[in-house]
Amino acid sequence: MLWVKTFHLLFIVSWFAGLFYLPRIYVNLASETNPETRATLLGMAGRLYRFMTPLGILALILGLVLWLHYGIGQGQAWMHAKLLGVLALLAFHLACRRHLRAFSNGTNTHSHGYFRWFNEIPVLLLLLILILVIVKPF
């Protein structure tokens, strides 16, 4: 199981790198007016999303393997809260896809300020999940 944990953590870190960087590209896309630069940023965002999606899937699969191996059991409310955090992270990932489609279709209505705030969501989710896993407050 140590190998599974190792690769689970590797894929989580890699997935989060994408979740931190993609909204930063959106900040630039939302304020860019040069068509060539927009095309470059849109290409970067699309490639990053296509790269980070399998990383997230692998992180989730290996997390499921660990969860099934160790089980939840009684008195582990922190794990239930962590799973909610993971679901919120998955929802954030899917929201990134929705925003990417809006940029691709030319229908984005959000400002760069919105995406600056949007960019903070994975940081907060990571902090929440880390506290739940390490501190196990309940």
PDB file of C-alpha atoms in Angstrom:
ATOM      1  CA  MET A   1       0.000   0.000   0.000  1.00  0.00           C
ATOM      2  CA  LEU A   2       2.968   2.335   0.389  1.00  0.00           C
ATOM      3  CA  TRP A   3       3.432   2.342  -3.397  1.00  0.00           C
ATOM      4  CA  VAL A   4      -0.229   3.204  -3.849  1.00  0.00           C
ATOM      5  CA  LYS A   5       0.098   6.054  -1.316  1.00  0.00           C
ATOM      6  CA  THR A   6       3.233   7.316  -3.023  1.00  0.00           C
ATOM      7  CA  PHE A   7       1.628   7.478  -6.451  1.00  0.00           C
ATOM      8  CA  HIS A   8      -1.610   8.851  -4.992  1.00  0.00           C
ATOM      9  CA  LEU A   9       0.353  11.755  -3.519  1.00  0.00           C
ATOM     10  CA  LEU A  10       2.339  12.231  -6.733  1.00  0.00           C
ATOM     11  CA  PHE A  11      -0.835  12.494  -8.794  1.00  0.00           C
ATOM     12  CA  ILE A  12      -2.473  14.809  -6.240  1.00  0.00           C
ATOM     13  CA  VAL A  13       0.498  17.180  -6.303  1.00  0.00           C
ATOM     14  CA  SER A  14       0.590  17.116 -10.106  1.00  0.00           C
ATOM     15  CA  TRP A  15      -3.162  17.649 -10.386  1.00  0.00           C
ATOM     16  CA  PHE A  16      -3.018  20.592  -7.987  1.00  0.00           C
ATOM     17  CA  ALA A  17      -0.216  22.160 -10.010  1.00  0.00           C
ATOM     18  CA  GLY A  18      -2.643  22.277 -12.926  1.00  0.00           C
ATOM     19  CA  LEU A  19      -5.526  23.475 -10.748  1.00  0.00           C
ATOM     20  CA  PHE A  20      -3.342  26.329  -9.477  1.00  0.00           C
ATOM     21  CA  TYR A  21      -2.031  27.349 -12.896  1.00  0.00           C
ATOM     22  CA  LEU A  22      -5.095  27.018 -15.144  1.00  0.00           C
ATOM     23  CA  PRO A  23      -7.098  29.813 -13.459  1.00  0.00           C
ATOM     24  CA  ARG A  24      -4.013  32.056 -13.760  1.00  0.00           C
ATOM     25  CA  ILE A  25      -4.173  31.513 -17.511  1.00  0.00           C
ATOM     26  CA  TYR A  26      -7.866  32.442 -17.316  1.00  0.00           C
ATOM     27  CA  VAL A  27      -6.929  35.718 -15.577  1.00  0.00           C
ATOM     28  CA  ASN A  28      -4.756  36.583 -18.570  1.00  0.00           C
ATOM     29  CA  LEU A  29      -7.327  35.362 -21.100  1.00  0.00           C
ATOM     30  CA  ALA A  30     -10.058  37.485 -19.545  1.00  0.00           C
ATOM     31  CA  SER A  31      -8.055  40.677 -19.997  1.00  0.00           C
ATOM     32  CA  GLU A  32      -6.196  39.937 -23.256  1.00  0.00           C
ATOM     33  CA  THR A  33      -7.325  41.704 -26.419  1.00  0.00           C
ATOM     34  CA  ASN A  34      -4.576  40.676 -28.845  1.00  0.00           C
ATOM     35  CA  PRO A  35      -5.990  37.779 -30.936  1.00  0.00           C
ATOM     36  CA  GLU A  36      -2.623  36.067 -31.341  1.00  0.00           C
ATOM     37  CA  THR A  37      -1.886  36.183 -27.619  1.00  0.00           C
ATOM     38  CA  ARG A  38      -5.426  34.984 -26.839  1.00  0.00           C
ATOM     39  CA  ALA A  39      -4.938  32.043 -29.211  1.00  0.00           C
ATOM     40  CA  THR A  40      -1.653  31.158 -27.497  1.00  0.00           C
ATOM     41  CA  LEU A  41      -3.195  31.363 -24.022  1.00  0.00           C
ATOM     42  CA  LEU A  42      -6.220  29.366 -25.130  1.00  0.00           C
ATOM     43  CA  GLY A  43      -3.932  26.681 -26.544  1.00  0.00           C
ATOM     44  CA  MET A  44      -1.978  26.587 -23.289  1.00  0.00           C
ATOM     45  CA  ALA A  45      -5.177  26.298 -21.257  1.00  0.00           C
ATOM     46  CA  GLY A  46      -6.556  23.500 -23.435  1.00  0.00           C
ATOM     47  CA  ARG A  47      -3.335  21.479 -23.293  1.00  0.00           C
ATOM     48  CA  LEU A  48      -3.049  21.966 -19.545  1.00  0.00           C
ATOM     49  CA  TYR A  49      -6.640  20.862 -18.962  1.00  0.00           C
ATOM     50  CA  ARG A  50      -6.140  17.772 -21.148  1.00  0.00           C
ATOM     51  CA  PHE A  51      -2.946  16.955 -19.234  1.00  0.00           C
ATOM     52  CA  MET A  52      -4.283  17.506 -15.724  1.00  0.00           C
ATOM     53  CA  THR A  53      -7.534  15.575 -16.210  1.00  0.00           C
ATOM     54  CA  PRO A  54      -5.874  12.127 -16.306  1.00  0.00           C
ATOM     55  CA  LEU A  55      -3.750  13.140 -13.307  1.00  0.00           C
ATOM     56  CA  GLY A  56      -6.918  13.928 -11.359  1.00  0.00           C
ATOM     57  CA  ILE A  57      -8.527  10.670 -12.448  1.00  0.00           C
ATOM     58  CA  LEU A  58      -5.476   8.674 -11.344  1.00  0.00           C
ATOM     59  CA  ALA A  59      -5.399  10.538  -8.012  1.00  0.00           C
ATOM     60  CA  LEU A  60      -9.085   9.720  -7.463  1.00  0.00           C
ATOM     61  CA  ILE A  61      -8.687   6.064  -8.447  1.00  0.00           C
ATOM     62  CA  LEU A  62      -5.706   5.540  -6.156  1.00  0.00           C
ATOM     63  CA  GLY A  63      -7.524   7.395  -3.372  1.00  0.00           C
ATOM     64  CA  LEU A  64     -10.449   5.023  -3.834  1.00  0.00           C
ATOM     65  CA  VAL A  65      -8.074   2.046  -3.626  1.00  0.00           C
ATOM     66  CA  LEU A  66      -6.661   3.402  -0.355  1.00  0.00           C
ATOM     67  CA  TRP A  67     -10.131   4.130   0.995  1.00  0.00           C
ATOM     68  CA  LEU A  68     -11.327   0.600   0.190  1.00  0.00           C
ATOM     69  CA  HIS A  69      -8.175  -0.925   1.665  1.00  0.00           C
ATOM     70  CA  TYR A  70      -8.258   1.006   4.940  1.00  0.00           C
ATOM     71  CA  GLY A  71     -12.033   1.518   5.151  1.00  0.00           C
ATOM     72  CA  ILE A  72     -13.845   4.368   6.833  1.00  0.00           C
ATOM     73  CA  GLY A  73     -15.042   2.683  10.033  1.00  0.00           C
ATOM     74  CA  GLN A  74     -16.564   4.261  13.111  1.00  0.00           C
ATOM     75  CA  GLY A  75     -15.370   7.567  14.502  1.00  0.00           C
ATOM     76  CA  GLN A  76     -13.761   8.841  11.314  1.00  0.00           C
ATOM     77  CA  ALA A  77     -15.943  11.842  10.571  1.00  0.00           C
ATOM     78  CA  TRP A  78     -12.845  13.631   9.272  1.00  0.00           C
ATOM     79  CA  MET A  79     -12.803  11.183   6.344  1.00  0.00           C
ATOM     80  CA  HIS A  80     -16.393  12.017   5.434  1.00  0.00           C
ATOM     81  CA  ALA A  81     -15.518  15.730   5.519  1.00  0.00           C
ATOM     82  CA  LYS A  82     -12.411  15.039   3.426  1.00  0.00           C
ATOM     83  CA  LEU A  83     -14.499  13.212   0.839  1.00  0.00           C
ATOM     84  CA  LEU A  84     -16.762  16.266   0.633  1.00  0.00           C
ATOM     85  CA  GLY A  85     -13.643  18.350   0.057  1.00  0.00           C
ATOM     86  CA  VAL A  86     -12.588  15.986  -2.727  1.00  0.00           C
ATOM     87  CA  LEU A  87     -16.043  16.293  -4.306  1.00  0.00           C
ATOM     88  CA  ALA A  88     -15.701  20.083  -4.135  1.00  0.00           C
ATOM     89  CA  LEU A  89     -12.297  19.757  -5.814  1.00  0.00           C
ATOM     90  CA  LEU A  90     -13.834  17.651  -8.555  1.00  0.00           C
ATOM     91  CA  ALA A  91     -16.567  20.282  -8.993  1.00  0.00           C
ATOM     92  CA  PHE A  92     -13.837  22.944  -9.295  1.00  0.00           C
ATOM     93  CA  HIS A  93     -12.107  20.863 -11.969  1.00  0.00           C
ATOM     94  CA  LEU A  94     -15.365  20.617 -13.914  1.00  0.00           C
ATOM     95  CA  ALA A  95     -15.931  24.373 -13.499  1.00  0.00           C
ATOM     96  CA  CYS A  96     -12.499  24.877 -15.078  1.00  0.00           C
ATOM     97  CA  ARG A  97     -13.723  22.873 -18.062  1.00  0.00           C
ATOM     98  CA  ARG A  98     -16.865  25.014 -18.304  1.00  0.00           C
ATOM     99  CA  HIS A  99     -14.763  28.200 -18.262  1.00  0.00           C
ATOM    100  CA  LEU A 100     -12.406  26.751 -20.887  1.00  0.00           C
ATOM    101  CA  ARG A 101     -15.371  26.043 -23.162  1.00  0.00           C
ATOM    102  CA  ALA A 102     -16.656  29.581 -22.642  1.00  0.00           C
ATOM    103  CA  PHE A 103     -13.271  31.025 -23.620  1.00  0.00           C
ATOM    104  CA  SER A 104     -13.093  28.676 -26.620  1.00  0.00           C
ATOM    105  CA  ASN A 105     -16.587  29.664 -27.783  1.00  0.00           C
ATOM    106  CA  GLY A 106     -15.992  33.359 -27.147  1.00  0.00           C
ATOM    107  CA  THR A 107     -18.820  33.454 -24.597  1.00  0.00           C
ATOM    108  CA  ASN A 108     -16.865  34.194 -21.411  1.00  0.00           C
ATOM    109  CA  THR A 109     -18.575  36.946 -19.412  1.00  0.00           C
ATOM    110  CA  HIS A 110     -16.286  36.961 -16.355  1.00  0.00           C
ATOM    111  CA  SER A 111     -13.618  39.570 -15.679  1.00  0.00           C
ATOM    112  CA  HIS A 112      -9.999  38.978 -14.758  1.00  0.00           C
ATOM    113  CA  GLY A 113     -10.989  39.970 -11.194  1.00  0.00           C
ATOM    114  CA  TYR A 114     -13.439  37.070 -11.038  1.00  0.00           C
ATOM    115  CA  PHE A 115     -10.726  34.662 -12.100  1.00  0.00           C
ATOM    116  CA  ARG A 116      -8.318  36.094  -9.512  1.00  0.00           C
ATOM    117  CA  TRP A 117     -10.835  35.035  -6.846  1.00  0.00           C
ATOM    118  CA  PHE A 118     -11.634  31.788  -8.653  1.00  0.00           C
ATOM    119  CA  ASN A 119      -7.909  31.008  -8.497  1.00  0.00           C
ATOM    120  CA  GLU A 120      -8.022  30.936  -4.680  1.00  0.00           C
ATOM    121  CA  ILE A 121     -10.547  28.095  -4.442  1.00  0.00           C
ATOM    122  CA  PRO A 122      -8.067  25.210  -4.918  1.00  0.00           C
ATOM    123  CA  VAL A 123      -5.755  26.777  -2.313  1.00  0.00           C
ATOM    124  CA  LEU A 124      -8.574  26.786   0.235  1.00  0.00           C
ATOM    125  CA  LEU A 125      -9.612  23.240  -0.670  1.00  0.00           C
ATOM    126  CA  LEU A 126      -6.044  22.001  -0.353  1.00  0.00           C
ATOM    127  CA  LEU A 127      -5.722  23.649   3.065  1.00  0.00           C
ATOM    128  CA  LEU A 128      -9.024  22.145   4.223  1.00  0.00           C
ATOM    129  CA  ILE A 129      -8.145  18.652   3.000  1.00  0.00           C
ATOM    130  CA  LEU A 130      -4.651  18.787   4.510  1.00  0.00           C
ATOM    131  CA  ILE A 131      -6.037  19.838   7.892  1.00  0.00           C
ATOM    132  CA  LEU A 132      -8.606  17.054   7.792  1.00  0.00           C
ATOM    133  CA  VAL A 133      -6.036  14.391   6.837  1.00  0.00           C
ATOM    134  CA  ILE A 134      -3.191  15.469   9.130  1.00  0.00           C
ATOM    135  CA  VAL A 135      -4.947  16.979  12.168  1.00  0.00           C
ATOM    136  CA  LYS A 136      -8.108  14.821  12.012  1.00  0.00           C
ATOM    137  CA  PRO A 137     -10.005  17.425  14.069  1.00  0.00           C
ATOM    138  CA  PHE A 138     -13.055  15.185  14.540  1.00  0.00           C
TER     139      PHE A 138
END
